[in-house]
Short mmCIF file of C-alpha atoms in Angstrom, two decimals:
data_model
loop_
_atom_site.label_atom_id
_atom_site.label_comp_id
_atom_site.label_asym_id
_atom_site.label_seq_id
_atom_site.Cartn_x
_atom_site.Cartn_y
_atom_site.Cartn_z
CA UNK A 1 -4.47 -48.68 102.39
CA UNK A 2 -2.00 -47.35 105.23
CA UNK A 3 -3.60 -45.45 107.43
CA UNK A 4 -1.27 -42.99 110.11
CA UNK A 5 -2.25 -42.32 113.70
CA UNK A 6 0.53 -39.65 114.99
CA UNK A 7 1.59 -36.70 115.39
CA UNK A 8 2.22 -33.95 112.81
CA UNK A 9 4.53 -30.93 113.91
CA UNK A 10 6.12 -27.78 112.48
CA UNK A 11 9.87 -28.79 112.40
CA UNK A 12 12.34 -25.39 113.60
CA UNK A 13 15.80 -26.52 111.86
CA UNK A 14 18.68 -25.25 112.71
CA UNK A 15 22.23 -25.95 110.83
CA UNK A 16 25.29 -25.96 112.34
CA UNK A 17 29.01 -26.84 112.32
CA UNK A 18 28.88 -28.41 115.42
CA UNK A 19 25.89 -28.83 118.07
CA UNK A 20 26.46 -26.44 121.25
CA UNK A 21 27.24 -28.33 124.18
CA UNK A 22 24.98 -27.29 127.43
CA UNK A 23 25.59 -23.48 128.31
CA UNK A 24 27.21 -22.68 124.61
CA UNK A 25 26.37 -20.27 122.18
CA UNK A 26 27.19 -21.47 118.60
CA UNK A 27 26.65 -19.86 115.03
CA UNK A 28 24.26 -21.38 113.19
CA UNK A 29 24.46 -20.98 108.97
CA UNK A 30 20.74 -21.53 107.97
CA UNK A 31 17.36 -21.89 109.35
CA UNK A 32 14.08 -23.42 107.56
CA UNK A 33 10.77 -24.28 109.07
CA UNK A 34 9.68 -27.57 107.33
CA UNK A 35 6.17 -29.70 108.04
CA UNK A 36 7.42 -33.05 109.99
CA UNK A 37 6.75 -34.86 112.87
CA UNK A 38 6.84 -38.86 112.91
CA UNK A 39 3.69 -39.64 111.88
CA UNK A 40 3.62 -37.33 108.89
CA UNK A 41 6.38 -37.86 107.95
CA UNK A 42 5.05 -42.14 107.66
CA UNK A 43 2.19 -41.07 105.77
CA UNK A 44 4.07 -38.57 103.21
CA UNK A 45 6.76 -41.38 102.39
CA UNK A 46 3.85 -44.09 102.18
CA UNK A 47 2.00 -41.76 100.13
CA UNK A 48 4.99 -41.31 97.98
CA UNK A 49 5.66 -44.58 97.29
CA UNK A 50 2.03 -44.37 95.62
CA UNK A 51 0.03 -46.32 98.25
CA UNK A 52 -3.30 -44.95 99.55
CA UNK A 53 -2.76 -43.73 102.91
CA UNK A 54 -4.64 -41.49 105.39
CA UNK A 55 -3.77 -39.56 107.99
CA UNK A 56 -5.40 -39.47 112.11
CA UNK A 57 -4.21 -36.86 113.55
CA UNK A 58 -4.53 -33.25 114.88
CA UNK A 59 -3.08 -29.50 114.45
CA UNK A 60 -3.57 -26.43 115.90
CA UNK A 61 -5.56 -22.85 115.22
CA UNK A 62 -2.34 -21.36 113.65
CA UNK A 63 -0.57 -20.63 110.81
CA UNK A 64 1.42 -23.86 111.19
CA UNK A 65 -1.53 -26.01 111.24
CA UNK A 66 -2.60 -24.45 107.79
CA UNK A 67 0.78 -25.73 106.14
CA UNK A 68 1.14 -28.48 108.21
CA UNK A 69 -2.69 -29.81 106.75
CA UNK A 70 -1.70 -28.37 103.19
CA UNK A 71 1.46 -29.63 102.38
CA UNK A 72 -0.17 -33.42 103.78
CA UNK A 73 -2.73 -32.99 101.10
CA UNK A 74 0.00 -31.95 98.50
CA UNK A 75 1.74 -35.31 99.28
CA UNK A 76 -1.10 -37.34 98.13
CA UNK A 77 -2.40 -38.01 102.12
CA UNK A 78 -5.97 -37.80 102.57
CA UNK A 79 -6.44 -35.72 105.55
CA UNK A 80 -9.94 -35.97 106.56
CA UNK A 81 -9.16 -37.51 109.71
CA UNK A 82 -6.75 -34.06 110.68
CA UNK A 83 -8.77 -32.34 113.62
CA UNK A 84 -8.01 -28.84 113.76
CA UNK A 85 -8.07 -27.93 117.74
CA UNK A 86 -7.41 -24.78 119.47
CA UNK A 87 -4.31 -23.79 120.36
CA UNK A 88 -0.85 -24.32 118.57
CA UNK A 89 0.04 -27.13 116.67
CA UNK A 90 3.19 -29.49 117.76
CA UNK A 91 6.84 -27.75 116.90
CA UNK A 92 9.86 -30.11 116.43
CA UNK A 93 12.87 -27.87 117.69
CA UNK A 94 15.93 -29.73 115.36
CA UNK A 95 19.90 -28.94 115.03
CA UNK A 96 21.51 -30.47 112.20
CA UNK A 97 25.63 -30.74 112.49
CA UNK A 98 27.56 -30.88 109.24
CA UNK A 99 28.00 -34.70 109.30
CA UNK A 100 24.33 -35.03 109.10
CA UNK A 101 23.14 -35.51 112.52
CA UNK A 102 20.77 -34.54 114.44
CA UNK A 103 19.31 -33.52 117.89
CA UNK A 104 15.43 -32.85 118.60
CA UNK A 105 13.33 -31.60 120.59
CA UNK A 106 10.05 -32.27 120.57
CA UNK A 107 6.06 -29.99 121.55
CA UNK A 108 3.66 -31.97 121.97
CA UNK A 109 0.73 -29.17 121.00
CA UNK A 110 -2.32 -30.59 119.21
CA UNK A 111 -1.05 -33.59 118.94
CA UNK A 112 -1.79 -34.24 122.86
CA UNK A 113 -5.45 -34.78 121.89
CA UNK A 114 -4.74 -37.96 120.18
CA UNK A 115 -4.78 -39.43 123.48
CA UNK A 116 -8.18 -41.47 122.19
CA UNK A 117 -10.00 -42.23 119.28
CA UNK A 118 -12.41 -39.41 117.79
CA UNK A 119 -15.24 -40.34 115.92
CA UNK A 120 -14.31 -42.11 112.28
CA UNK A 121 -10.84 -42.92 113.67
CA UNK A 122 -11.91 -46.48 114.44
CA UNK A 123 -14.14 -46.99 111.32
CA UNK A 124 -10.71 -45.78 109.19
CA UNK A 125 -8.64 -47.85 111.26
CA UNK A 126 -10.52 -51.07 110.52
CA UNK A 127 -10.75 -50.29 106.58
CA UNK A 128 -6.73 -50.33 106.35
CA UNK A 129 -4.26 -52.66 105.13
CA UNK A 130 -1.47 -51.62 107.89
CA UNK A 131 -1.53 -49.22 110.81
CA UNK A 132 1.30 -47.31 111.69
CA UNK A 133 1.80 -45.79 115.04
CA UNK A 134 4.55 -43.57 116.73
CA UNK A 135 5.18 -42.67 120.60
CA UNK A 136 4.92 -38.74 119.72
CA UNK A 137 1.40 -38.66 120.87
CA UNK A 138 -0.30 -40.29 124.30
CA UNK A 139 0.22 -43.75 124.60
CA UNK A 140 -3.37 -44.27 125.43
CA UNK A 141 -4.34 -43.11 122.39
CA UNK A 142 -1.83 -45.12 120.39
CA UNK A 143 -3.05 -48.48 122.53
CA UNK A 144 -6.51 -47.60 121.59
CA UNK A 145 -6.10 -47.82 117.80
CA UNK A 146 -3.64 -50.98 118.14
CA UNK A 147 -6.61 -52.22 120.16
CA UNK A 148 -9.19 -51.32 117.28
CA UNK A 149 -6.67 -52.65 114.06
CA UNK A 150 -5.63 -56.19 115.52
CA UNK A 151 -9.44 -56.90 116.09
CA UNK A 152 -9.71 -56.35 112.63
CA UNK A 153 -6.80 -58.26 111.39
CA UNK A 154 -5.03 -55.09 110.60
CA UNK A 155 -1.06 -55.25 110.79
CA UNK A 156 0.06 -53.05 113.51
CA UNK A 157 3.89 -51.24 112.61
CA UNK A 158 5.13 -49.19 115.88
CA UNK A 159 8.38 -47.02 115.99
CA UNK A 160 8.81 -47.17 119.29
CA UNK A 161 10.13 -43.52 119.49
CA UNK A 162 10.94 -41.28 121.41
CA UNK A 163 12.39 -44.08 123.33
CA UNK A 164 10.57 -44.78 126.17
CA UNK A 165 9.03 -48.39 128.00
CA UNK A 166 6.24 -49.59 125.71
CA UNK A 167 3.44 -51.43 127.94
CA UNK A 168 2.25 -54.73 127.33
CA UNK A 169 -1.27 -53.56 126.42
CA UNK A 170 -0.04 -51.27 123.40
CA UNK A 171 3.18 -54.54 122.65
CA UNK A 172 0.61 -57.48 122.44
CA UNK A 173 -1.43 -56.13 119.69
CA UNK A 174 2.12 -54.82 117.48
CA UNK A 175 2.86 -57.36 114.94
CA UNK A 176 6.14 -55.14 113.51
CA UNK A 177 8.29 -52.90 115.99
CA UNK A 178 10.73 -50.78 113.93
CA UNK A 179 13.52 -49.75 116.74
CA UNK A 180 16.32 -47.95 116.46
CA UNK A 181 19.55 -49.27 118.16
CA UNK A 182 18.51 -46.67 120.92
CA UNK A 183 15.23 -47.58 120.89
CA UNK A 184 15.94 -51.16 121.00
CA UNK A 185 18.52 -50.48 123.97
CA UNK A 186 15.92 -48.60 126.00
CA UNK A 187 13.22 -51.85 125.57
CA UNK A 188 15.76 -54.44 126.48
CA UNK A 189 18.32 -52.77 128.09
CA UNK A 190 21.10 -54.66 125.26
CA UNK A 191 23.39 -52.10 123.21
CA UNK A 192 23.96 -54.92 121.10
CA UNK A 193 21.53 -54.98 118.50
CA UNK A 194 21.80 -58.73 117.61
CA UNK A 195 20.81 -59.25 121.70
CA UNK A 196 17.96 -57.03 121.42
CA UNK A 197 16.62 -58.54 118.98
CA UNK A 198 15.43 -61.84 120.65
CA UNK A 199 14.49 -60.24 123.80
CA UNK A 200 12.19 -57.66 121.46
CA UNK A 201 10.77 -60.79 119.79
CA UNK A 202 9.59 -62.11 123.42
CA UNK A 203 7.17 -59.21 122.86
CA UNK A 204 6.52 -59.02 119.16
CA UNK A 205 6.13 -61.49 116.32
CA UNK A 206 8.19 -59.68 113.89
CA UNK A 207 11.57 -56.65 114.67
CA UNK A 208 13.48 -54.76 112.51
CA UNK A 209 16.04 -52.89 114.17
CA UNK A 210 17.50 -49.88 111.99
CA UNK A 211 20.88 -49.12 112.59
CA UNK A 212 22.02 -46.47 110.54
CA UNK A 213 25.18 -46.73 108.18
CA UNK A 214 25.00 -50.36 109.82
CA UNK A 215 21.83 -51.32 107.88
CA UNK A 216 18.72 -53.12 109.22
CA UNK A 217 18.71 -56.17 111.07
CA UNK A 218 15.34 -58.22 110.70
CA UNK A 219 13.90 -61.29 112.85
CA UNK A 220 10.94 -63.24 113.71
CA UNK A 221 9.54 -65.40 115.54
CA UNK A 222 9.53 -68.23 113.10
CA UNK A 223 13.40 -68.21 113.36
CA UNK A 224 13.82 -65.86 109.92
CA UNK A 225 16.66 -63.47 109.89
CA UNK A 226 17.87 -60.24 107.44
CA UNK A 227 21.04 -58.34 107.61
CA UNK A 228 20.54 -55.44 105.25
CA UNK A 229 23.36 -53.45 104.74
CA UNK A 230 23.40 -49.71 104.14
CA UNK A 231 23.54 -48.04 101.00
CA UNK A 232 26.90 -46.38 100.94
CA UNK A 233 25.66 -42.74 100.41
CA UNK A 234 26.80 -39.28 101.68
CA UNK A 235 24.79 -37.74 105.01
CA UNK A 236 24.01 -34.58 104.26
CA UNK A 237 20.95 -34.30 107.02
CA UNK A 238 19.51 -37.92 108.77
CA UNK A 239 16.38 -35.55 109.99
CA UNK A 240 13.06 -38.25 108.91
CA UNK A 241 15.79 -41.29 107.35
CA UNK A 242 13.89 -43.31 109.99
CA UNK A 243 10.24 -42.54 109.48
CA UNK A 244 11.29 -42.19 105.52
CA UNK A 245 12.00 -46.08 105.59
CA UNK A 246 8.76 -46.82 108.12
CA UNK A 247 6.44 -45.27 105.58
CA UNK A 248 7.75 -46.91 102.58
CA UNK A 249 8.12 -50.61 104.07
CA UNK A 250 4.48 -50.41 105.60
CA UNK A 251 3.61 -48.89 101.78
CA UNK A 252 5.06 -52.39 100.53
CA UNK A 253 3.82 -54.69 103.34
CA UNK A 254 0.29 -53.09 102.51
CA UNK A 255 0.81 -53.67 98.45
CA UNK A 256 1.48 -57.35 99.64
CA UNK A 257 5.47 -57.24 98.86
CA UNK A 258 7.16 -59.93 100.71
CA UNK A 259 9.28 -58.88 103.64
CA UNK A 260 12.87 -58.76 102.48
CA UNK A 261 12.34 -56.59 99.28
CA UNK A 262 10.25 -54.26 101.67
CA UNK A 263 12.97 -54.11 103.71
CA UNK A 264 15.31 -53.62 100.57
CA UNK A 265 13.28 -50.46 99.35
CA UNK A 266 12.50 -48.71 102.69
CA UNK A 267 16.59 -49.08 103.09
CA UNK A 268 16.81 -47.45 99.59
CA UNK A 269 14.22 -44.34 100.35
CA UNK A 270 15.95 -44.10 103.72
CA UNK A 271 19.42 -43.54 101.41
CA UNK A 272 17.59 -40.88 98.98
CA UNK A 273 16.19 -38.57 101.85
CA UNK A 274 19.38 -38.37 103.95
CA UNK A 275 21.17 -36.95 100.42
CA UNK A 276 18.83 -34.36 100.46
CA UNK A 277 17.78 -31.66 103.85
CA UNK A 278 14.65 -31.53 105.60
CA UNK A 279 12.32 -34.13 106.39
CA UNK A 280 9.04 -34.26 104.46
CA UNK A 281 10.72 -32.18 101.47
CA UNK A 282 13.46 -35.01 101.56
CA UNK A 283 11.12 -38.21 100.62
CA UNK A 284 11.45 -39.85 97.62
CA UNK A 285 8.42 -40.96 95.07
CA UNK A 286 8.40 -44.41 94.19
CA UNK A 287 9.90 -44.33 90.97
CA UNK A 288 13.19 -42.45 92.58
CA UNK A 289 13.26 -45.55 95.04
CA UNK A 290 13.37 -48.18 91.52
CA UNK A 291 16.03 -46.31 89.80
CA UNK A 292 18.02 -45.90 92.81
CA UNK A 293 17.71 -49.60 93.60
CA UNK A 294 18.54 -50.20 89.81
CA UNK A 295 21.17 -48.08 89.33
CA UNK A 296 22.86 -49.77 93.08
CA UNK A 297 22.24 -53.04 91.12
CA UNK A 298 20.63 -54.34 93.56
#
């Protein structure tokens, strides 16, 4: 069982040619409001890749919440653990350029009451194979669940985004932090991933740093090292790649896969969504991941 605590927003995407720079007006071509934020996003790809997985989280009053809730449920995610609060629920404010990429903005909303743990969270948290945790909702709450999971032998996955410091009290009960090379650069202050990745390990027992159309670099602390390549696919939006490959190697660390042919199928979901646009609508089910790995002979 994977079990998500995170945030859940409605994602506002806009497509463009190229992003505006400060001050500029640009034309967009298309606009879609798709369910997102990080920590759906984990649970709908783990879900997908046909673990059980549940979902701690929180949305608001409004008509986003409704979809947000509904479209979790459609995915397979047991949502008993979504609080519905008043107010509005998070909003994920997204351009997409035409080579794939992406800039966000991010409203916090409902998810700021997953500052703590509400009742059941801890009970859930305890039951689980793997807990995965974001930095989209209060890091209190995020060190309080850590807290709860490694005193139940529960492995602890963090994507340590958006970038920001992570404090010891939330690091020392991670066993997995899944950086990006940003996210990586902002914890150790090395651009190079390959530097990061032994200053990271200082903190963690086990890194993978995800690197884009570089691939995933893996270490830990027993001297083990992956290189991953990328699959060499066509971008058409990158909105999710990252949380796409979270939820699907915690779905395989929880089904007891070892680490490198985790790795080797959250890489290949990661290469599936960014084919396709949006984020949650973009996942692939388990049996897309094995043909795609099949068919890439690998």
């Amino acid at each position: 069982m994977v079990t998500v605590f995170g945030s859940c927003n409605m994602d506002l995407v806009a497509y463009v040619a190229t992003p505006p720079r400060r001050g500029e007006t640009v034309h967009g071509r298309a606009f879609s409001t798709v369910p997102g934020g990080k920590g759906a996003n984990q649970a709908i790809a783990a879900a997908r890749a046909e673990v059980g997985t549940r979902f701690l989280g929180a949305v608001g009053d409004d008509e986003f919440g409704g979809r947000i809730r509904a479209t979790l449920a459609e995915a397979g995610v047991e949502t008993t653990g979504l609080r519905t609060v008043e107010g509005h629920s998070g909003t994920a404010h997204i351009v997409v350029d035409d080579d794939g990429g992406n800039s966000i903005i991010v409203v916090g909303g409902a998810n700021d009451v997953m500052d703590r743990l509400h009742p059941g969270d801890a009970e859930a948290i305890a039951a689980s194979d793997c807990l995965l945790l974001q930095l989209e909702t209060p890091l209190r709450g995020a060190s309080a669940a850590a807290e709860v999971a490694a005193a139940h032998g529960v492995r602890v996955v963090l994507t340590p985004a958006p970038a920001e410091p992570v404090p010891e009290s939330l690091l020392s009960n991670v066993d997995l932090l899944v950086p990006n090379e940003h996210e990586a650069a902002v914890l150790t202050g090395e651009s190079d991933p390959e530097r990061a990745l032994p200053a990271l390990l200082d903190s963690v027992p086990e890194v993978a740093v995800t690197m884009g159309g570089e691939g995933v670099l893996y270490g830990n602390r027993s001297g083990e090292r992956v290189r991953m390549p990328a699959f060499p696919v066509r971008a058409v939006d990158t909105t999710a790649a990252g949380d796409t490959f979270v939820g699907v190697l915690a779905a395989e660390l929880a089904r007891g896969t070892d680490t490198t042919e985790a790795l080797r199928h959250g890489s290949g979901a990661a290469a599936l969504s960014i084919q396709r646009k949006g984020a949650s609508g973009s996942m692939p089910s388990r049996e897309d991941i094995r043909e795609f790995l099949e068919d890439s002979g690998s």
